[in-house]
Amino acid sequence: MSQPEGKGSGALQVKFVPDEEVLKHIADDAGIKVRKDKTQLTVSLKTFVKKLENISDDEDQEILEEKNYVAALGICAQDSMGNGSSVSGGEVYSFQTPKRSSKMAELASELAQTPGQSVAPNHSECPEKTAKTPQSSSNKKKEFVSTTPYRLRKRLAAPDPYLESESEYSASCSEEEDEEDQKEVSTVLSGRKTPAKTTAASTPPPRNTLAKKNKESKMSNLVEEYFEAHSSSKVLTSDRTLQKLRKRRLTQQTLCDLLKKAPLAYAAEIKELNQQHESLFSKWMQQLHWGFNILLYGLGSKRDLLEKFRTSVLQDSVHLVVNGYFPSITVRSILNSITEEVLEHIGTFRSPLDQLEFIIKRFKEDSSLELYVLIHNLDSQMLRGERSQQILAQLSSLPSIYLIASIDHINAPLMWDQAKLSLYNWLWYETTTFSPYVEETSYENSLLVQQSGSLALSSLTHVLRSLTLNARGIFRLLAQYQLENKDNPSYPGLSFQDFYQQCREAFLVNSDLTLRAQLTEFRDHKLIRTKRGSDGVEYLLIPVDDSTLTDFLEKEDEDV
Amino acid sequence: QQIQEDLNKQLFDNLVSFLRRSHSEFQEKTTEWTCRMKSREIPTAALVLGVNVTDHDLTFRSLSEVLQNNISPYIALLEAKDCTGVKHLMQKLLGQLMNCYIDVDSLEDEDCVQVSQNRIRCSMTSLINWYESVTKKTDSETPRKKRTSSSKHWQSPPVVVIFKDMESFTTKVLQDFIVISSQHIHELPLVLIFGIATSPMIIHSLLPHSVSSLLCIELFQSLSSKEHLLTIIDKLLLTAQFPFKLGEKVLQILINIFLYHDFSVQNFIKGFQLCIVEHFYSQPLSVLCCQLEDAKKRVNSLSHNQCENIRRLPSFRRYVESQVSEKQVALLTTDSYLKEVIQKLLEDLHVYHENYVSVLRCLHVFTSSLPKYPLGKQIRELHCACLENQVWETEEYESSLQLARMLNKSDLVTMLQQCVEIFVSSSGKEFDKTVEKLKEFLTQFQKLEAEAFQEQDVSVSSQKELQKKTDLYHLQKTLLELKESRRSKKLTKFEMLRFEVVDYIDSLVRNYLVPADHKTLHEIAYFNTASVLREHLNAAPRTALHTALNNPYCYLKNQALKSDGGSISNKAPDICIVYKLHLECGRLINLVDWLEAFSTVVTAVEGPNADAASSDQVDDIIHARFIRAVSELELLGFIKPSKQKTDHVARLTWGGC
């Protein structure tokens, strides 16, 4: 614990230094004119602090107003909303209020504290707290550094003629031009601005602007906040990365094992929930037969529920299960399985539309044909496209095809327009299960950063094994070079000429052309990526992260 | 439950027949104007259909049916999604035309199948060739055909091409098609029909002048979907024949969805169907919800359990309590007596419905012409108001009566006549008296008219009197008298009669427009669980997610999860904690900070027994749990991986959710 603390104090120091020390540093160089700049900076700091207060004052009011607005919007539906849902739209769709990045840690400690008080009174020594402090302070520092100039810039850009000249002035200041230039500017400006060299004279104008700013700010606060959150390129988060955590990355396998060990919380309650949903099975069946299709939504994996539905009700009927979350599922494969497995048709179709037509025709001809289609995650990456939804909708509109599907994504309903909705003829059922999305998230590309890259590694080795010895050598060279440069963050890749040189030296290729042919092969297998630098030179990169690459090289060495 | 199917069928029949009616006018016009085809110009009909896209399908189907029967057998329905290029369009067109050709005369189908099989190039020329061959054949076979339906068709029936959704066609395809076909208009009588959802201006914005000048466009406006709704409500809800009824709240929801969401009649019908299904599924006594005669039969075959069910109905209990004690005992113990009573009650209910509808219409006649429409313009609003509570107690009713007392005579007379018509056409037996009464009113009004002439004479004479030269005192006196008489004149016979009429209507309303839930056994026919309907038709998946994440106690009834206000218990499921933490962040989230905050919370729950070393290096299990929660959030669409900064994810939601 001592180490982070030490780091933290360092961060603290950095935090208090910059404003003055940086300025002093500049002042030494640029002399008197910049002193004015400095005062401006400090004043702007003050305004910033004040503004912060303003914001927090306004925050509540704004939230209130937003709620009113949302309420007004929803007023038509309000009377119909009535008793059922307790959550108003305002809560769900409210605008984002500016969040300090430290709030997350604060909330965490707050949450953590609640039991802490009951368990141990002297909790202040608890590691959680100390873990939190360095983080929040470093965040604060970030915030200050990045925001102040932004504010300053904005204030200077305010539509005030006087200010405009000011801004010219300070702009030239910040450009750190020569004294002569400065004087020229100041002589061009009228007399009031020339005494800007004395700090006393330069202070009042910012105060004026402060007053004006306050008036303005109330009006434009909301707009500003939006753009602050969205357009500013600076993002106020700490720079820490997972690698610094000295944490080995978990592979898919270990992750699964670990999660199996962790007990599922509230198992009893979840089971109860599931039983509630299961009691609806017979109702679902009836409604499916009445020509409706059933759509399940709500938090938690609905896979088990659908499985249960399948095993308990659909055992004796023809049914098709589509795992929408599977990364390589396509509509074509769904249609294929219908035509081949259900209709036992052999042959191919020119387009999915033809196939669909064929299916529709068959089902219309033979009224005894019935098919239940279960789709897990109708809103998955592969199925959410417009065309595939259209096809599925048309499929589901057939009277003898019964569709029961689940969605998870918050914006899933946006997939459908009126026409598709009417084809689908949904009946919505809320089935919140709280059960973990084990299967749905188990495919590697759905995991963010912690993924092991084992898939990439195996594909690498497989592809390379099929290549000639020389080709493998070429790839090795590139990989080694990339690893040597892994600490260089602006490493552009290996330029083609250099690479050619190296390959020649290692007797791997004998001409420019052979190397190019080899590289084309790599590119086709997506083993390398080329990009052109600013100087027009071609750079080669292996788009695999470093750890995977190291593993790969080690394995290669073993093989050799 | 076969009744249900019957009902559904009836529903659709109604709609289809209505649509057909509304389209007969189009079709008449079409026939007229296809006759005067101009050279080089393709006759085109632009059908403005309104925004209720979902209904268009049905409309077009019935339209093409009508056209097929009356004008031409050659009809092609094209949809934008099938026609991504001119080639596809032609393919579809040819396919449909040749298929329908097969439909018309199945004798030559072999030829046609061959044609469609070796259809290599689908071009306009092949179309023309086909058309010529077909018409020639029909010409040569006319003697044989005359008996059949084709006698209705003309010698050279036009080929009708319907573009279902004009807006979603790509402009290029449309332009090309129009230009090409205008070249061939001499050989091929072609008629285009555009379905338009927005406004007719779209044709001109889609097509440049050079192309649109090739068309001879005539505009048709289809009926607005509101009118469709009106007829449906009229036919389904405001009849006594249809035993199933909607409760007030349910009807409100359905109408709100219609008015505020989609204007789609089809969706309205879907909601209605759902109501029926739900009613029959959830209400065990709904077996009695059928035509009166069937219901009476079914009452006799009720089992003991079902009788018990009836006894449990709240409205029936109220009825029992209002009876004398011996009867109460009999009702609660003997099934046979109960059945008798139920039959009577059902009959009452039926009669009530009959009376209700006609009185409602009558009241609507009165209120719909009042200024500012205190009780609503449409009959559905009035219906809702009457279902909700006792309508005569509402303020709106008061004000509308006030206004009705100020109506002029001619309006009043026409209204009364309308009411008489309504009552005469209604089947209720009790209305004979009412009709008589109303007729009496009418004759009185006529009498009044005659009297009015006389009165005028009187007033004229008094005026004359006034004109006699008198002294000031006399003048004053006569003026006072006049004034007096005028005051009393406020209650002229006409006004008295008017009051009488309004009072009579009022009494009718009080008698017959009792809200349905005051009636015994209304549960059998009325569907009232509005929440079910809203849940299934107008679901809010985002709200559900939000509540599940913010307040897991809603779903998981565990005491540990109970929390107040916006805060969340730290014992909540992992995903809730992770979600709560991510709400505190801006656009980008640092995964390390997030993980740390998460582990802070989780370790605090598990107790402070963890030593310093393990808190520094986050526990593997916690790490795994965190990974799972984060990837779940990603699946739910709250975050996505970001490339802006290493180990950061971007937040996708904007705001509290």
mmCIF file with all atom_site columns, N, CA, C and O in Angstrom, chain A residues 531-559:
data_model
loop_
_atom_site.group_PDB
_atom_site.id
_atom_site.type_symbol
_atom_site.label_atom_id
_atom_site.label_alt_id
_atom_site.label_comp_id
_atom_site.label_asym_id
_atom_site.label_entity_id
_atom_site.label_seq_id
_atom_site.pdbx_PDB_ins_code
_atom_site.Cartn_x
_atom_site.Cartn_y
_atom_site.Cartn_z
_atom_site.occupancy
_atom_site.B_iso_or_equiv
_atom_site.pdbx_formal_charge
_atom_site.auth_seq_id
_atom_site.auth_comp_id
_atom_site.auth_asym_id
_atom_site.auth_atom_id
_atom_site.pdbx_PDB_model_num
ATOM 1   N N  . LYS A 1 531 ? 0.248  0.663   -44.008 1.00 0.00 ? 531 LYS A N  1
ATOM 2   C CA . LYS A 1 531 ? -0.334 2.002   -44.088 1.00 0.00 ? 531 LYS A CA 1
ATOM 3   C C  . LYS A 1 531 ? 0.729  2.956   -44.597 1.00 0.00 ? 531 LYS A C  1
ATOM 4   O O  . LYS A 1 531 ? 1.932  2.724   -44.400 1.00 0.00 ? 531 LYS A O  1
ATOM 5   N N  . ARG A 1 532 ? 0.277  3.974   -45.270 1.00 0.00 ? 532 ARG A N  1
ATOM 6   C CA . ARG A 1 532 ? 1.215  4.924   -45.837 1.00 0.00 ? 532 ARG A CA 1
ATOM 7   C C  . ARG A 1 532 ? 1.484  6.033   -44.839 1.00 0.00 ? 532 ARG A C  1
ATOM 8   O O  . ARG A 1 532 ? 0.564  6.600   -44.268 1.00 0.00 ? 532 ARG A O  1
ATOM 9   N N  . GLY A 1 533 ? 2.746  6.307   -44.639 1.00 0.00 ? 533 GLY A N  1
ATOM 10  C CA . GLY A 1 533 ? 3.102  7.397   -43.753 1.00 0.00 ? 533 GLY A CA 1
ATOM 11  C C  . GLY A 1 533 ? 2.964  8.731   -44.453 1.00 0.00 ? 533 GLY A C  1
ATOM 12  O O  . GLY A 1 533 ? 2.576  8.802   -45.626 1.00 0.00 ? 533 GLY A O  1
ATOM 13  N N  . SER A 1 534 ? 3.280  9.782   -43.726 1.00 0.00 ? 534 SER A N  1
ATOM 14  C CA . SER A 1 534 ? 3.111  11.116  -44.299 1.00 0.00 ? 534 SER A CA 1
ATOM 15  C C  . SER A 1 534 ? 4.101  11.355  -45.445 1.00 0.00 ? 534 SER A C  1
ATOM 16  O O  . SER A 1 534 ? 3.843  12.150  -46.335 1.00 0.00 ? 534 SER A O  1
ATOM 17  N N  . ASP A 1 535 ? 5.211  10.638  -45.413 1.00 0.00 ? 535 ASP A N  1
ATOM 18  C CA . ASP A 1 535 ? 6.203  10.834  -46.466 1.00 0.00 ? 535 ASP A CA 1
ATOM 19  C C  . ASP A 1 535 ? 5.975  9.889   -47.639 1.00 0.00 ? 535 ASP A C  1
ATOM 20  O O  . ASP A 1 535 ? 6.821  9.771   -48.523 1.00 0.00 ? 535 ASP A O  1
ATOM 21  N N  . GLY A 1 536 ? 4.875  9.187   -47.655 1.00 0.00 ? 536 GLY A N  1
ATOM 22  C CA . GLY A 1 536 ? 4.574  8.334   -48.783 1.00 0.00 ? 536 GLY A CA 1
ATOM 23  C C  . GLY A 1 536 ? 5.197  6.956   -48.699 1.00 0.00 ? 536 GLY A C  1
ATOM 24  O O  . GLY A 1 536 ? 5.035  6.146   -49.596 1.00 0.00 ? 536 GLY A O  1
ATOM 25  N N  . VAL A 1 537 ? 5.907  6.700   -47.624 1.00 0.00 ? 537 VAL A N  1
ATOM 26  C CA . VAL A 1 537 ? 6.552  5.396   -47.498 1.00 0.00 ? 537 VAL A CA 1
ATOM 27  C C  . VAL A 1 537 ? 5.555  4.389   -46.943 1.00 0.00 ? 537 VAL A C  1
ATOM 28  O O  . VAL A 1 537 ? 4.707  4.727   -46.113 1.00 0.00 ? 537 VAL A O  1
ATOM 29  N N  . GLU A 1 538 ? 5.652  3.148   -47.381 1.00 0.00 ? 538 GLU A N  1
ATOM 30  C CA . GLU A 1 538 ? 4.740  2.119   -46.914 1.00 0.00 ? 538 GLU A CA 1
ATOM 31  C C  . GLU A 1 538 ? 5.268  1.529   -45.609 1.00 0.00 ? 538 GLU A C  1
ATOM 32  O O  . GLU A 1 538 ? 6.440  1.152   -45.521 1.00 0.00 ? 538 GLU A O  1
ATOM 33  N N  . TYR A 1 539 ? 4.418  1.476   -44.604 1.00 0.00 ? 539 TYR A N  1
ATOM 34  C CA . TYR A 1 539 ? 4.839  0.904   -43.327 1.00 0.00 ? 539 TYR A CA 1
ATOM 35  C C  . TYR A 1 539 ? 4.072  -0.381  -43.053 1.00 0.00 ? 539 TYR A C  1
ATOM 36  O O  . TYR A 1 539 ? 2.867  -0.458  -43.346 1.00 0.00 ? 539 TYR A O  1
ATOM 37  N N  . LEU A 1 540 ? 4.742  -1.337  -42.481 1.00 0.00 ? 540 LEU A N  1
ATOM 38  C CA . LEU A 1 540 ? 4.122  -2.638  -42.228 1.00 0.00 ? 540 LEU A CA 1
ATOM 39  C C  . LEU A 1 540 ? 3.941  -2.832  -40.730 1.00 0.00 ? 540 LEU A C  1
ATOM 40  O O  . LEU A 1 540 ? 4.837  -2.558  -39.943 1.00 0.00 ? 540 LEU A O  1
ATOM 41  N N  . LEU A 1 541 ? 2.773  -3.325  -40.355 1.00 0.00 ? 541 LEU A N  1
ATOM 42  C CA . LEU A 1 541 ? 2.458  -3.533  -38.949 1.00 0.00 ? 541 LEU A CA 1
ATOM 43  C C  . LEU A 1 541 ? 1.769  -4.877  -38.769 1.00 0.00 ? 541 LEU A C  1
ATOM 44  O O  . LEU A 1 541 ? 1.028  -5.313  -39.662 1.00 0.00 ? 541 LEU A O  1
ATOM 45  N N  . ILE A 1 542 ? 2.009  -5.497  -37.637 1.00 0.00 ? 542 ILE A N  1
ATOM 46  C CA . ILE A 1 542 ? 1.240  -6.694  -37.304 1.00 0.00 ? 542 ILE A CA 1
ATOM 47  C C  . ILE A 1 542 ? 0.155  -6.267  -36.330 1.00 0.00 ? 542 ILE A C  1
ATOM 48  O O  . ILE A 1 542 ? 0.460  -5.813  -35.221 1.00 0.00 ? 542 ILE A O  1
ATOM 49  N N  . PRO A 1 543 ? -1.091 -6.383  -36.690 1.00 0.00 ? 543 PRO A N  1
ATOM 50  C CA . PRO A 1 543 ? -2.153 -5.854  -35.836 1.00 0.00 ? 543 PRO A CA 1
ATOM 51  C C  . PRO A 1 543 ? -2.514 -6.795  -34.690 1.00 0.00 ? 543 PRO A C  1
ATOM 52  O O  . PRO A 1 543 ? -3.667 -7.167  -34.507 1.00 0.00 ? 543 PRO A O  1
ATOM 53  N N  . VAL A 1 544 ? -1.527 -7.187  -33.923 1.00 0.00 ? 544 VAL A N  1
ATOM 54  C CA . VAL A 1 544 ? -1.756 -8.070  -32.788 1.00 0.00 ? 544 VAL A CA 1
ATOM 55  C C  . VAL A 1 544 ? -1.064 -7.420  -31.602 1.00 0.00 ? 544 VAL A C  1
ATOM 56  O O  . VAL A 1 544 ? -0.025 -6.779  -31.770 1.00 0.00 ? 544 VAL A O  1
ATOM 57  N N  . ASP A 1 545 ? -1.640 -7.565  -30.418 1.00 0.00 ? 545 ASP A N  1
ATOM 58  C CA . ASP A 1 545 ? -0.982 -6.876  -29.311 1.00 0.00 ? 545 ASP A CA 1
ATOM 59  C C  . ASP A 1 545 ? 0.296  -7.601  -28.895 1.00 0.00 ? 545 ASP A C  1
ATOM 60  O O  . ASP A 1 545 ? 0.539  -8.763  -29.232 1.00 0.00 ? 545 ASP A O  1
ATOM 61  N N  . ASP A 1 546 ? 1.122  -6.857  -28.150 1.00 0.00 ? 546 ASP A N  1
ATOM 62  C CA . ASP A 1 546 ? 2.502  -7.276  -27.923 1.00 0.00 ? 546 ASP A CA 1
ATOM 63  C C  . ASP A 1 546 ? 2.602  -8.613  -27.192 1.00 0.00 ? 546 ASP A C  1
ATOM 64  O O  . ASP A 1 546 ? 3.429  -9.458  -27.527 1.00 0.00 ? 546 ASP A O  1
ATOM 65  N N  . SER A 1 547 ? 1.738  -8.788  -26.206 1.00 0.00 ? 547 SER A N  1
ATOM 66  C CA . SER A 1 547 ? 1.864  -10.010 -25.410 1.00 0.00 ? 547 SER A CA 1
ATOM 67  C C  . SER A 1 547 ? 1.611  -11.248 -26.284 1.00 0.00 ? 547 SER A C  1
ATOM 68  O O  . SER A 1 547 ? 2.304  -12.258 -26.166 1.00 0.00 ? 547 SER A O  1
ATOM 69  N N  . THR A 1 548 ? 0.607  -11.124 -27.149 1.00 0.00 ? 548 THR A N  1
ATOM 70  C CA . THR A 1 548 ? 0.320  -12.239 -28.044 1.00 0.00 ? 548 THR A CA 1
ATOM 71  C C  . THR A 1 548 ? 1.517  -12.520 -28.946 1.00 0.00 ? 548 THR A C  1
ATOM 72  O O  . THR A 1 548 ? 1.883  -13.674 -29.191 1.00 0.00 ? 548 THR A O  1
ATOM 73  N N  . LEU A 1 549 ? 2.111  -11.434 -29.395 1.00 0.00 ? 549 LEU A N  1
ATOM 74  C CA . LEU A 1 549 ? 3.243  -11.581 -30.289 1.00 0.00 ? 549 LEU A CA 1
ATOM 75  C C  . LEU A 1 549 ? 4.405  -12.272 -29.587 1.00 0.00 ? 549 LEU A C  1
ATOM 76  O O  . LEU A 1 549 ? 5.078  -13.153 -30.157 1.00 0.00 ? 549 LEU A O  1
ATOM 77  N N  . THR A 1 550 ? 4.632  -11.887 -28.340 1.00 0.00 ? 550 THR A N  1
ATOM 78  C CA . THR A 1 550 ? 5.697  -12.524 -27.575 1.00 0.00 ? 550 THR A CA 1
ATOM 79  C C  . THR A 1 550 ? 5.432  -14.015 -27.422 1.00 0.00 ? 550 THR A C  1
ATOM 80  O O  . THR A 1 550 ? 6.324  -14.848 -27.622 1.00 0.00 ? 550 THR A O  1
ATOM 81  N N  . ASP A 1 551 ? 4.179  -14.307 -27.075 1.00 0.00 ? 551 ASP A N  1
ATOM 82  C CA . ASP A 1 551 ? 3.807  -15.709 -26.933 1.00 0.00 ? 551 ASP A CA 1
ATOM 83  C C  . ASP A 1 551 ? 4.094  -16.471 -28.218 1.00 0.00 ? 551 ASP A C  1
ATOM 84  O O  . ASP A 1 551 ? 4.629  -17.580 -28.202 1.00 0.00 ? 551 ASP A O  1
ATOM 85  N N  . PHE A 1 552 ? 3.725  -15.802 -29.301 1.00 0.00 ? 552 PHE A N  1
ATOM 86  C CA . PHE A 1 552 ? 3.887  -16.441 -30.597 1.00 0.00 ? 552 PHE A CA 1
ATOM 87  C C  . PHE A 1 552 ? 5.356  -16.744 -30.880 1.00 0.00 ? 552 PHE A C  1
ATOM 88  O O  . PHE A 1 552 ? 5.727  -17.856 -31.279 1.00 0.00 ? 552 PHE A O  1
ATOM 89  N N  . LEU A 1 553 ? 6.210  -15.763 -30.613 1.00 0.00 ? 553 LEU A N  1
ATOM 90  C CA . LEU A 1 553 ? 7.634  -15.959 -30.876 1.00 0.00 ? 553 LEU A CA 1
ATOM 91  C C  . LEU A 1 553 ? 8.207  -17.069 -30.007 1.00 0.00 ? 553 LEU A C  1
ATOM 92  O O  . LEU A 1 553 ? 8.978  -17.903 -30.458 1.00 0.00 ? 553 LEU A O  1
ATOM 93  N N  . GLU A 1 554 ? 7.767  -17.080 -28.759 1.00 0.00 ? 554 GLU A N  1
ATOM 94  C CA . GLU A 1 554 ? 8.235  -18.140 -27.865 1.00 0.00 ? 554 GLU A CA 1
ATOM 95  C C  . GLU A 1 554 ? 7.860  -19.508 -28.411 1.00 0.00 ? 554 GLU A C  1
ATOM 96  O O  . GLU A 1 554 ? 8.656  -20.441 -28.445 1.00 0.00 ? 554 GLU A O  1
ATOM 97  N N  . LYS A 1 555 ? 6.646  -19.596 -28.862 1.00 0.00 ? 555 LYS A N  1
ATOM 98  C CA . LYS A 1 555 ? 6.163  -20.866 -29.367 1.00 0.00 ? 555 LYS A CA 1
ATOM 99  C C  . LYS A 1 555 ? 6.949  -21.294 -30.601 1.00 0.00 ? 555 LYS A C  1
ATOM 100 O O  . LYS A 1 555 ? 7.296  -22.461 -30.767 1.00 0.00 ? 555 LYS A O  1
ATOM 101 N N  . GLU A 1 556 ? 7.206  -20.324 -31.438 1.00 0.00 ? 556 GLU A N  1
ATOM 102 C CA . GLU A 1 556 ? 7.973  -20.589 -32.652 1.00 0.00 ? 556 GLU A CA 1
ATOM 103 C C  . GLU A 1 556 ? 9.354  -21.131 -32.301 1.00 0.00 ? 556 GLU A C  1
ATOM 104 O O  . GLU A 1 556 ? 9.842  -22.084 -32.885 1.00 0.00 ? 556 GLU A O  1
ATOM 105 N N  . ASP A 1 557 ? 9.946  -20.478 -31.297 1.00 0.00 ? 557 ASP A N  1
ATOM 106 C CA . ASP A 1 557 ? 11.270 -20.918 -30.868 1.00 0.00 ? 557 ASP A CA 1
ATOM 107 C C  . ASP A 1 557 ? 11.242 -22.361 -30.401 1.00 0.00 ? 557 ASP A C  1
ATOM 108 O O  . ASP A 1 557 ? 12.121 -23.161 -30.694 1.00 0.00 ? 557 ASP A O  1
ATOM 109 N N  . GLU A 1 558 ? 10.176 -22.670 -29.655 1.00 0.00 ? 558 GLU A N  1
ATOM 110 C CA . GLU A 1 558 ? 10.049 -24.050 -29.192 1.00 0.00 ? 558 GLU A CA 1
ATOM 111 C C  . GLU A 1 558 ? 10.015 -25.021 -30.352 1.00 0.00 ? 558 GLU A C  1
ATOM 112 O O  . GLU A 1 558 ? 10.655 -26.062 -30.346 1.00 0.00 ? 558 GLU A O  1
ATOM 113 N N  . ASP A 1 559 ? 9.217  -24.618 -31.348 1.00 0.00 ? 559 ASP A N  1
ATOM 114 C CA . ASP A 1 559 ? 9.053  -25.501 -32.507 1.00 0.00 ? 559 ASP A CA 1
ATOM 115 C C  . ASP A 1 559 ? 10.385 -25.722 -33.204 1.00 0.00 ? 559 ASP A C  1
ATOM 116 O O  . ASP A 1 559 ? 10.693 -26.826 -33.632 1.00 0.00 ? 559 ASP A O  1
#
